[in-house]
C-alpha positions in Angstrom: 0.0 0.0 0.0 1.3 3.5 -0.9 1.6 6.1 1.8 -1.2 8.2 0.3 -3.5 5.2 0.4 -2.8 4.8 4.1 -3.8 8.4 4.7 -6.9 8.0 2.5 -8.0 5.1 4.6 -8.0 7.4 7.6 -9.8 10.1 5.7 -12.6 7.7 4.9 -12.8 6.6 8.5 -13.0 10.2 9.7 -15.9 10.9 7.3 -17.9 7.9 8.7 -17.3 8.8 12.3 -17.5 12.6 12.5 -19.9 12.4 15.5 -17.3 10.5 17.5 -14.2 11.3 19.5 -11.4 10.4 17.1 -7.8 10.3 18.4 -4.7 10.8 16.4 -3.2 7.7 17.9 -6.1 5.5 16.7 -5.9 7.0 13.2 -2.1 6.4 13.1 -2.7 2.8 14.1 -5.3 2.4 11.4 -2.7 3.7 8.9 0.0 1.4 10.4 2.2 4.4 11.0 3.7 6.0 14.2 1.7 9.0 15.5 4.7 11.3 14.7 5.1 10.2 11.1 1.3 9.9 10.5 0.8 13.5 11.6 3.6 14.8 9.3 2.4 12.8 6.3 -1.3 13.8 6.9 -0.4 17.5 7.1 1.7 17.3 3.9 -1.0 15.6 1.9 -4.1 17.2 3.3 -2.6 20.7 4.0 -4.1 20.7 7.5 -3.3 19.2 10.9 -5.4 16.2 11.9 -7.4 17.9 14.6 -8.1 21.0 12.5 -9.2 18.9 9.6 -11.7 16.9 11.7 -13.1 20.2 13.1 -13.5 21.7 9.6 -15.1 18.6 8.2 -17.6 18.7 11.0 -18.3 22.4 10.2 -18.8 21.5 6.5 -21.3 18.9 7.5 -23.0 21.4 9.7 -23.8 23.7 6.7 -25.9 20.8 5.4 -27.6 19.8 8.6 -28.5 23.4 9.6 -30.7 23.7 6.5 -33.2 21.3 8.2 -35.2 23.8 10.2 -37.2 21.0 11.8 -34.1 20.0 13.8 -32.9 22.1 16.8 -29.4 23.6 16.5 -28.6 21.9 19.7 -29.5 18.5 18.1 -27.3 19.4 15.1 -24.4 20.1 17.5 -24.9 16.9 19.4 -25.1 14.9 16.1 -21.7 16.3 15.2 -20.1 15.3 18.5 -20.2 18.7 20.2 -21.0 18.7 23.9 -23.0 22.0 24.0 -24.7 24.6 21.8 -22.2 27.2 22.9 -19.1 25.2 21.8 -20.8 24.4 18.4 -21.7 28.1 17.9 -18.2 29.3 18.7 -16.6 26.8 16.3 -19.1 27.6 13.5 -18.5 31.4 13.9 -14.7 30.9 14.0 -14.9 28.9 10.8 -17.5 30.9 8.7 -17.7 34.3 10.4 -21.4 34.0 11.2 -23.4 32.1 13.8 -25.4 29.0 13.1 -28.6 31.0 13.8 -27.6 33.7 11.2 -26.8 31.0 8.6 -30.1 29.3 9.2 -32.0 32.5 8.9 -30.2 33.5 5.7 -28.6 30.5 4.0 -25.7 31.4 1.6 -23.1 29.5 -0.4 -20.2 28.5 1.8 -16.7 27.5 1.0 -15.5 24.7 3.2 -12.9 22.0 3.8 -13.6 19.2 1.3 -12.7 15.6 1.9 -9.6 14.9 -0.2 -9.5 12.2 -2.8 -5.7 11.6 -2.9 -6.1 9.2 -5.9 -6.5 12.3 -8.1 -2.9 13.3 -7.3 -1.4 10.0 -8.4 -3.4 8.7 -11.3 -3.1 9.7 -15.0 -5.8 8.8 -17.5 -5.9 9.0 -21.3 -8.3 11.2 -23.2 -11.7 9.6 -23.5 -11.1 7.2 -20.5 -13.3 7.9 -17.5 -11.8 8.1 -14.0 -14.1 7.0 -11.2 -13.4 7.9 -7.6 -15.5 8.4 -4.5 -18.6 10.3 -5.6 -17.0 11.6 -8.9 -16.8 10.5 -12.5 -14.3 12.5 -14.5 -13.3 12.4 -18.2 -11.1 14.5 -20.6 -11.7 15.0 -24.3 -11.1 17.6 -27.0 -13.8 19.6 -28.6 -13.9 22.1 -31.4 -15.7 25.4 -31.3 -16.4 26.5 -34.9 -17.6 30.0 -34.2 -17.6 32.3 -31.2 -20.4 31.9 -28.7 -21.8 35.0 -26.9 -22.8 35.0 -23.3 -24.4 37.8 -21.2 -24.0 38.2 -17.4 -22.0 40.1 -14.8 -18.4 40.4 -13.8 -16.9 40.4 -10.3 -13.3 41.2 -9.4 -12.0 38.5 -7.0 -8.8 38.2 -4.9 -6.5 35.5 -6.2 -6.1 34.2 -2.7 -9.8 33.1 -3.0 -8.9 30.4 -5.5 -5.7 29.4 -3.6 -7.9 28.6 -0.5 -10.6 26.6 -2.3 -11.1 23.2 -0.8 -9.2 24.0 2.3 -10.3 27.4 3.6 -13.8 28.2 4.9 -16.1 31.2 4.7 -18.8 32.8 2.7 -18.4 32.3 -1.1 -18.1 35.7 -2.8 -19.0 34.1 -6.2 -22.2 32.8 -4.8 -23.4 36.4 -4.4 -22.5 37.1 -8.0 -24.5 34.1 -9.2 -27.5 35.1 -7.1 -27.4 38.6 -8.6 -27.3 37.1 -12.1 -30.1 34.7 -11.5 -32.3 37.5 -10.1 -31.7 39.6 -13.2 -32.0 36.7 -15.6 -35.6 36.3 -14.6 -36.3 39.8 -16.0 -35.0 38.9 -19.5 -36.5 35.5 -20.0 -36.5 34.7 -23.7 -33.2 36.5 -24.3 -30.9 34.0 -22.5 -30.7 30.2 -22.7 -30.7 27.9 -19.8 -27.1 26.9 -20.4 -24.8 29.0 -18.1 -21.1 29.7 -17.9 -18.6 30.9 -15.2 -15.3 32.2 -16.5 -12.1 33.1 -14.7 -9.7 35.4 -16.6 -6.9 37.8 -15.8 -7.6 41.2 -14.3 -5.5 44.3 -14.9 -5.2 44.9 -11.1 -2.5 42.8 -9.5 -3.7 40.2 -7.0 -7.1 39.9 -8.5 -8.8 38.0 -11.3 -12.1 38.6 -13.1 -15.0 36.1 -12.8 -17.9 36.3 -15.3 -21.2 34.6 -14.5 -23.7 34.4 -17.3 -25.8 32.5 -19.8 -25.7 31.9 -23.6 -27.5 34.6 -25.6 -30.4 33.5 -27.8 -30.0 36.5 -30.1 -27.1 38.6 -31.3 -27.8 41.3 -28.8 -26.8 41.4 -25.1 -29.8 42.5 -22.9 -29.5 46.0 -21.6 -27.7 46.3 -18.3 -25.8 43.0 -18.8 -22.1 42.6 -19.6 -20.8 40.2 -22.3 -18.2 37.5 -22.7 -17.4 35.5 -25.8 -16.1 32.0 -25.9 -13.6 32.1 -28.8 -13.5 29.6 -31.7 -10.8 27.0 -31.6 -9.8 23.6 -30.1 -10.6 23.0 -26.4 -9.6 20.5 -23.8 -12.8 19.7 -22.0 -12.9 18.1 -18.5 -16.4 16.7 -17.9 -17.4 15.4 -14.5 -20.4 14.2 -12.5 -21.4 14.2 -8.9 -24.4 13.1 -6.8 -26.2 16.5 -6.9 -25.7 20.2 -7.7 -24.3 21.1 -4.3 -21.7 18.3 -4.4 -20.9 19.3 -8.0 -20.0 22.9 -7.3 -18.8 22.8 -3.7 -16.7 19.6 -4.0 -16.3 18.0 -7.4 -15.5 21.3 -9.2 -12.6 22.0 -6.8 -11.3 18.4 -7.2 -11.6 18.4 -11.0 -9.7 21.7 -11.2 -7.0 20.4 -8.9 -6.6 17.2 -11.0 -6.7 19.1 -14.3 -4.2 21.9 -13.5 -1.9 20.1 -10.9 -1.7 16.6 -12.3 -3.1 16.1 -15.8 -1.9 19.2 -17.7 1.7 19.2 -16.4 2.1 15.6 -17.3 0.7 16.0 -20.8 2.8 19.1 -21.6 -0.1 21.0 -22.9 -0.5 24.8 -22.6 -3.8 26.7 -22.6 -5.0 30.3 -23.0 -5.3 32.3 -19.8 -9.0 31.7 -19.1 -11.0 28.9 -17.6 -14.7 28.4 -18.4 -17.1 26.3 -16.3 -20.1 25.3 -18.5 -23.3 24.2 -16.8 -26.5 22.8 -18.3 -28.1 25.0 -15.7 -27.9 25.9 -12.0 -31.0 23.8 -11.2 -30.8 21.5 -8.2 -31.1 18.4 -10.4 -28.0 19.3 -12.4 -25.3 16.8 -11.6 -22.8 17.3 -14.4 -20.7 20.1 -15.8 -17.6 20.8 -17.9 -14.4 22.8 -17.6 -13.3 24.3 -20.9 -9.6 25.3 -21.6 -8.6 26.7 -25.0 -5.5 25.0 -26.3 -2.7 27.2 -27.5 -1.6 26.8 -31.1 2.1 27.0 -32.1 
């Protein structure tokens, strides 16, 4: 068994026992490693100490459980292994910047610590060959765009550090607010925009920031008044398609993991270079949507 497989074994165990008291010593024994070496290897692969990772995964689970308004917040706290409402509230606010009560009253998209799938760091697949791992089906292919495709939406300037913390840092998702604004305005121009939507990250002139465009495909040649435009250029694209169990798992977990695999593992090992933008294409943002694609335009010599 590889070292990363031993750590993955303990990650799977943690996920199944979030409501229990989990000791580092027990996890080290499960991985057949000394506590000292286990903690060093865990931190290197997961980017967090063991205890902090467990707390952050409990907080991630809390964002799901708190949406059930029929369950008391105290019961949610107890279900996650907290001894009191006060302790749970303190941890939640330290993690997300708001209290459980505030989150329940006004739910919003949260970034949180995802459960790593370390297989994605050590496996290479050929184009057209699906990769199946826990909760995700991922595949890479090439597609040709014969003519530019026009989209209408809104642009938000976002700190680069936001993307650097995806999957490991917790807090309110600033892009969620942008998507909410777009969907509110989209309702007012029904018939002008298609259901297909796109989210695009591209360079910003201000150092330390990037632009993010959230929008939908235009049905006509005209962008509705009050909207901004972005055009997907013609050319050859590398397309990473992936599926998850539901829309929340798709955008809050699978999207991060697909990006990590694509940019940190697959592209460097295939010696391909791409244009400086990344497009996320969705059939829609409906709750039943469980698949999406990442489009990267290949550079030509």
